mmCIF file of C-alpha atoms in Angstrom:
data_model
loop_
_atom_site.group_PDB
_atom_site.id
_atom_site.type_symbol
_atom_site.label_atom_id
_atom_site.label_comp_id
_atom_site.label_asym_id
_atom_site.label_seq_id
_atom_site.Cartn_x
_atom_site.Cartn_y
_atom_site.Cartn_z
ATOM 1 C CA UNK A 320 19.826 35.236 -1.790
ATOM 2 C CA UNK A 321 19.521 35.446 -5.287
ATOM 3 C CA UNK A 322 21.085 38.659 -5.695
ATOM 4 C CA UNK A 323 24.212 36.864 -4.160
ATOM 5 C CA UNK A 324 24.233 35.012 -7.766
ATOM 6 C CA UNK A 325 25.545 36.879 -11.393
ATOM 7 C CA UNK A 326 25.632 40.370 -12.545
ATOM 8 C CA UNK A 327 22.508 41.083 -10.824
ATOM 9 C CA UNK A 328 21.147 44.548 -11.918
ATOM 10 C CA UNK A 329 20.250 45.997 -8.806
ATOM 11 C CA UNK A 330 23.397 45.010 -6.746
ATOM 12 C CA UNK A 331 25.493 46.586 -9.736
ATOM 13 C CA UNK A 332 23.255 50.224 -9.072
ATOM 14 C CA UNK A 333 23.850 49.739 -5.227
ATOM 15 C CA UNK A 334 27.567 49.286 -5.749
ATOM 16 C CA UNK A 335 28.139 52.344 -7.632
ATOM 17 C CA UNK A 336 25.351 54.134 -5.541
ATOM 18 C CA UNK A 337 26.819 53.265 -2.069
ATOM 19 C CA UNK A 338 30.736 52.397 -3.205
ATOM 20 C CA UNK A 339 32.533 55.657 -4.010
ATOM 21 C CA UNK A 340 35.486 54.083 -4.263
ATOM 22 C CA UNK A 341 34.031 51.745 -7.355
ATOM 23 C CA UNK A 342 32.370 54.212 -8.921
ATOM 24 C CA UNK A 343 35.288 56.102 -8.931
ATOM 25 C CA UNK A 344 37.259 53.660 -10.440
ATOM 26 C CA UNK A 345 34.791 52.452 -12.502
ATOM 27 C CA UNK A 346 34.989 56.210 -14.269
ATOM 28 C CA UNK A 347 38.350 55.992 -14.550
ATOM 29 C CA UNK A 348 38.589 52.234 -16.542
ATOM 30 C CA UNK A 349 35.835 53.397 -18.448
ATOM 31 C CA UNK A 350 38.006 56.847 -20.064
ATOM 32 C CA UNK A 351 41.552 54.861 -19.821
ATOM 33 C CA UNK A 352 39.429 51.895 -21.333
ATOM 34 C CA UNK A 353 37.994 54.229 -24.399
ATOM 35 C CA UNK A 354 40.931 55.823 -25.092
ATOM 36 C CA UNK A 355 42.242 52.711 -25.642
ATOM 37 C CA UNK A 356 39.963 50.808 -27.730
ATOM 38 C CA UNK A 357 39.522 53.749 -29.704
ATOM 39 C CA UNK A 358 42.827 53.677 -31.018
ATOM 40 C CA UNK A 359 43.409 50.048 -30.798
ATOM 41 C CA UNK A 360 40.132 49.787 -33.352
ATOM 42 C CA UNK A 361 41.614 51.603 -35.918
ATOM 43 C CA UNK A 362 45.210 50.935 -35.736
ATOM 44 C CA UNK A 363 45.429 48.217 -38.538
ATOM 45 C CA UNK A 364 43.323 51.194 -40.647
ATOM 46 C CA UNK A 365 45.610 54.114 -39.547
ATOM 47 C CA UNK A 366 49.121 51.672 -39.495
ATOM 48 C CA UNK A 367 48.104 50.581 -43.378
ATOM 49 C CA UNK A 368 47.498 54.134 -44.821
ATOM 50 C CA UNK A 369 50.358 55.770 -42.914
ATOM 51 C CA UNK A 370 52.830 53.957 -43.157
ATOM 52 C CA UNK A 371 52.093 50.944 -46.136
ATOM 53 C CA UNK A 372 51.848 47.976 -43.461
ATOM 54 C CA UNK A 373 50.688 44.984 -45.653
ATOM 55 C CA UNK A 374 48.265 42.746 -44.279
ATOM 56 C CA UNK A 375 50.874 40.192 -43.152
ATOM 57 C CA UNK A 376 53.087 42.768 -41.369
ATOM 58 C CA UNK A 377 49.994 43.660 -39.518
ATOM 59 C CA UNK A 378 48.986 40.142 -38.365
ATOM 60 C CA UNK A 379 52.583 39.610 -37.404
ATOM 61 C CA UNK A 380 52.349 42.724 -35.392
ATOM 62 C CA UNK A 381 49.028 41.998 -34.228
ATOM 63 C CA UNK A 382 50.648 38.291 -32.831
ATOM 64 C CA UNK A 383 53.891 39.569 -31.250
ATOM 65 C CA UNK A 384 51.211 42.362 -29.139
ATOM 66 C CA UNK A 385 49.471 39.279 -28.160
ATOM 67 C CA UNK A 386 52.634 37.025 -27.119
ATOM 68 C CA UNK A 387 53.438 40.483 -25.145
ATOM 69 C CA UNK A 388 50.180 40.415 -23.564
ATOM 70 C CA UNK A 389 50.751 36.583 -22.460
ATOM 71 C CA UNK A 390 54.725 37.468 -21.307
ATOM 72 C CA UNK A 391 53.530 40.562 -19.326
ATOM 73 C CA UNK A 392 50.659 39.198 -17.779
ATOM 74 C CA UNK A 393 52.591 35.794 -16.711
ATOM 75 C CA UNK A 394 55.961 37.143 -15.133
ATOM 76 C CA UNK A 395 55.562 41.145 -15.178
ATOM 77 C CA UNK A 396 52.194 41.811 -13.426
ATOM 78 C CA UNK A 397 53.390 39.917 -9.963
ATOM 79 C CA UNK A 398 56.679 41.608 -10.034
ATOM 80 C CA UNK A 399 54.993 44.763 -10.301
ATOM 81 C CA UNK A 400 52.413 44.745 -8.288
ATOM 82 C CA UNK A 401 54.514 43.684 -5.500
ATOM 83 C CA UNK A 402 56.972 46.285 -5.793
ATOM 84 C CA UNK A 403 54.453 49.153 -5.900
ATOM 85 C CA UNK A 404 51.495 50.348 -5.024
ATOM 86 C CA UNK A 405 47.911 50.297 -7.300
ATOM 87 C CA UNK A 406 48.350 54.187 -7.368
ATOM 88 C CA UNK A 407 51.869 54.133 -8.796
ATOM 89 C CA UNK A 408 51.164 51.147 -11.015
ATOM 90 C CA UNK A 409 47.279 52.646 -12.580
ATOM 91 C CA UNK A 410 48.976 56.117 -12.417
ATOM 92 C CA UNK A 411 52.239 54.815 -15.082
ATOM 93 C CA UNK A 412 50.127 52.799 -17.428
ATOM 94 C CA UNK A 413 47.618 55.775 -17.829
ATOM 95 C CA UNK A 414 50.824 58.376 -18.205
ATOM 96 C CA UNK A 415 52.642 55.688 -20.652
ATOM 97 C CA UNK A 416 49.469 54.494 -22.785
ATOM 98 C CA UNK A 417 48.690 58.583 -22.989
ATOM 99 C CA UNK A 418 52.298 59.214 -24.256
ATOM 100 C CA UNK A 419 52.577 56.384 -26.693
ATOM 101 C CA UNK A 420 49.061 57.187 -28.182
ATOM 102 C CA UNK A 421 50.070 60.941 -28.609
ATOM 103 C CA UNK A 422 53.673 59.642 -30.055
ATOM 104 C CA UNK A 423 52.796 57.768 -32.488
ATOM 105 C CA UNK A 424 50.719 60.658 -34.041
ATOM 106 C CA UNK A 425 54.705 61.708 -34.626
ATOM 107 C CA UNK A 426 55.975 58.426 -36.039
ATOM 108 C CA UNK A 427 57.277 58.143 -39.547
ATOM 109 C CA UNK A 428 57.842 54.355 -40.120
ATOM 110 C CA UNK A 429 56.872 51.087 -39.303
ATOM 111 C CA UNK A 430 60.008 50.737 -36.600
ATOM 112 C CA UNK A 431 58.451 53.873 -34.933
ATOM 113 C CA UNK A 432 54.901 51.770 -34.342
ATOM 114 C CA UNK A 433 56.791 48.641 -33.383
ATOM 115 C CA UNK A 434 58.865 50.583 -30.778
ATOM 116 C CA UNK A 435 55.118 51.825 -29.340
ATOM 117 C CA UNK A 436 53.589 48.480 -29.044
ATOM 118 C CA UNK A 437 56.197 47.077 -26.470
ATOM 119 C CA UNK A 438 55.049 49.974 -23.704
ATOM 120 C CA UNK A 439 51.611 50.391 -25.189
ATOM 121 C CA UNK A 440 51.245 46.197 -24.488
ATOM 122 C CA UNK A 441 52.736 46.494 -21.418
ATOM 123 C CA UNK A 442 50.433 49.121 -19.715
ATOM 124 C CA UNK A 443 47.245 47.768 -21.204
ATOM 125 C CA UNK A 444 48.239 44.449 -19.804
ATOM 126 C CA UNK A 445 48.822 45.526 -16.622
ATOM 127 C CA UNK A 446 46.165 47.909 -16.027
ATOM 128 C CA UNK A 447 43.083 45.780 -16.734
ATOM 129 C CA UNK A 448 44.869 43.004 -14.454
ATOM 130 C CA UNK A 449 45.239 45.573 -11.651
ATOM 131 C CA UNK A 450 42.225 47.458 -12.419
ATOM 132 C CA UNK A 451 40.060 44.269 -11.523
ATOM 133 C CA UNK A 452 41.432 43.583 -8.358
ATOM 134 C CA UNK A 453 41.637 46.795 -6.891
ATOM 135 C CA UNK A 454 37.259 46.483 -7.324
ATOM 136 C CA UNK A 455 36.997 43.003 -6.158
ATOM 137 C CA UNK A 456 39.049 44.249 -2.844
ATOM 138 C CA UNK A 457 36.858 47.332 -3.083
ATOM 139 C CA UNK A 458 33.445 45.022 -2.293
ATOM 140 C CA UNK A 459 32.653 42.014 0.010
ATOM 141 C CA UNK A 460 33.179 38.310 -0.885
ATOM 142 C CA UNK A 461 29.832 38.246 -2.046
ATOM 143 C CA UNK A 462 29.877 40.833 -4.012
ATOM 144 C CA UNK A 463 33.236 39.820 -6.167
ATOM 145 C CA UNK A 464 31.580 38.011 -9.081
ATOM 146 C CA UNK A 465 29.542 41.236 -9.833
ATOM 147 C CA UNK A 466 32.144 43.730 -9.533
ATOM 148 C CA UNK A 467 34.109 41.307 -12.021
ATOM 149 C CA UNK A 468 31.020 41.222 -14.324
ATOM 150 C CA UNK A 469 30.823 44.724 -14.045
ATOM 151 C CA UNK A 470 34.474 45.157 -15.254
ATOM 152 C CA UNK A 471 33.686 42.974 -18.166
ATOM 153 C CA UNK A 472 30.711 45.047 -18.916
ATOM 154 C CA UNK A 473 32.608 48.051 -19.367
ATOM 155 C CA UNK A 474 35.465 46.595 -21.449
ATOM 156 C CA UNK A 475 32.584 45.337 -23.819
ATOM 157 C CA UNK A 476 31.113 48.821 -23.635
ATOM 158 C CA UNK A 477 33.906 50.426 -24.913
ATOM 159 C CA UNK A 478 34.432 47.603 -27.794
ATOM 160 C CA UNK A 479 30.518 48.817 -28.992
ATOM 161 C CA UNK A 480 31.239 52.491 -29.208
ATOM 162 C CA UNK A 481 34.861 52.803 -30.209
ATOM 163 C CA UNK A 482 34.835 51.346 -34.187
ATOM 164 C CA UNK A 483 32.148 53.795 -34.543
ATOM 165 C CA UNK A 484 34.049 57.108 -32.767
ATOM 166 C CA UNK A 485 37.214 55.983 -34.060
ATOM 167 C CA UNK A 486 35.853 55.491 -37.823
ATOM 168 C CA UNK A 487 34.221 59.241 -37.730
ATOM 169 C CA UNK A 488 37.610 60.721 -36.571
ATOM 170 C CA UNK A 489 39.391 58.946 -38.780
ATOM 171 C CA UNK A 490 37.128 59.932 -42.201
ATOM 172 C CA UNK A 491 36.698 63.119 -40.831
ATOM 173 C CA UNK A 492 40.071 64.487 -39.071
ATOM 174 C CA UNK A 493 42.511 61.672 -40.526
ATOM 175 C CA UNK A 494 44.337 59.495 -39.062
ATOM 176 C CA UNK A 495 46.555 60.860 -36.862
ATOM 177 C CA UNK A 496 43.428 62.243 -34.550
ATOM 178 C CA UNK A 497 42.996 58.959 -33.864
ATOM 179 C CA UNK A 498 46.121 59.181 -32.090
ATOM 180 C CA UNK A 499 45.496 62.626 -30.081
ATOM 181 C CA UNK A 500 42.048 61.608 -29.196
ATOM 182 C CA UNK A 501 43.230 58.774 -27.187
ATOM 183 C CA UNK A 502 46.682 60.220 -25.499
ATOM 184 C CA UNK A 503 43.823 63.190 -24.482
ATOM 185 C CA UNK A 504 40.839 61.354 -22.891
ATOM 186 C CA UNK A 505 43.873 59.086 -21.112
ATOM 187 C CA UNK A 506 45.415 62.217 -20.351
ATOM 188 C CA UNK A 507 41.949 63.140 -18.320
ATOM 189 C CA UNK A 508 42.092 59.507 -17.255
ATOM 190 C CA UNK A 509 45.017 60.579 -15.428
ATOM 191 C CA UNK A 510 43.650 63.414 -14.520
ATOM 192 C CA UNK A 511 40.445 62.392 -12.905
ATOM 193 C CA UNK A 512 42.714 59.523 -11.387
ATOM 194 C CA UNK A 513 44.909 62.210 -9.980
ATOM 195 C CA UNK A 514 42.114 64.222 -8.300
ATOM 196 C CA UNK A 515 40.129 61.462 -6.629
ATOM 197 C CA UNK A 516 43.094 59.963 -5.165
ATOM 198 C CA UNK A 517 44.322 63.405 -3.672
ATOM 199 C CA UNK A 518 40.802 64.596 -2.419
ATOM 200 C CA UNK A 519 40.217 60.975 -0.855
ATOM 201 C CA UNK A 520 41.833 60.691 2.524
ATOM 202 C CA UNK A 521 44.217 57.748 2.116
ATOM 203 C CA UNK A 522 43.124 56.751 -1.238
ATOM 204 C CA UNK A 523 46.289 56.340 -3.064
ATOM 205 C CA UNK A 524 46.682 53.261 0.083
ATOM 206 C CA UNK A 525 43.249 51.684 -0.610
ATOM 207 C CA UNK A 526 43.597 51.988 -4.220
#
């Protein structure tokens, strides 16, 4: 049917009407995902006033994130995944990128950032990878290419409203609440992850 085809509106409302499961996990990309961007939008800001980063220190940082990204998501995502389950995986990267957001409210010098970005990169990486199959296992065949879309959606929703959250908290609490407000809405990530995997019978299994 035509609904079987793209990001059709009204399958995406009866997924997260009838799926608990994806609307559960939908929540939790969505706070992990905005914690994220948040501080990702203003780290080149925060990184230059806090520490001096020139422009080129910040594109090379900026590059060897991305060669990370590439590294991780080639050899370390497989390894991973089939050495633990989703649970354990989702439930590190929130802990670690909530831990490395709140520490580098702490960090003194450019060494301090770079030592973030390797764990910060590495749990990012991983979770959006895992993140997106756990929903396309979470729905039938037919329903995959929405679920993905929906993903997407949500990743580009969090890209529209974090410049302009992470710009007020920066002009108006400084920089380093950039930093706290994303180790604490991934700290509820974790959370929220926490309590609907325990209150789900066999959840931390299926997800």
């Amino acid at each position: 049917g035509k609904d079987s085809k793209g990001l059709s509106m009204s399958r995406v409302f009866g997924l997260l009407r009838e799926g608990r499961n994806v609307r559960e996990m939908m929540i939790f990309q969505l706070l992990l995902g905005l914690a994220f961007a948040v501080y990702h939008s203003m780290f080149s800001v925060t990184a230059a006033e806090r520490f001096g980063m020139r422009a080129e220190d910040l594109g090379l940082l900026h590059s060897f994130s991305g060669i990370l990204s590439v590294l991780i998501n080639t050899f370390v995502v497989g390894w991973v995944t089939q050495r633990f389950s989703q649970f354990v995986v989702l439930t590190s990267c929130a802990l670690t990128l909530s831990a490395s957001m709140l520490a580098s409210t702490q960090a003194t010098t450019g060494t301090h950032v770079l030592a973030l970005v390797v764990p910060m990169s590495l749990a990012s990486a991983i979770m959006y990878t895992v993140m997106t199959a756990a929903l396309t296992k979470m729905v039938a065949d037919a329903d995959t290419g929405t679920v993905i879309g929906l993903t997407h959606a949500s990743r580009s929703l969090c890209g529209i409203l974090s410049p302009t959250l992470g710009g007020y908290l920066y002009t108006t609490y400084g920089a380093a609440s950039v930093g706290y407000f994303g180790g604490a809405v991934a700290a509820l990530a974790l959370a929220y992850w926490g309590l609907i995997s325990s209150s789900a019978p066999g959840a931390k299994k299926a997800l």
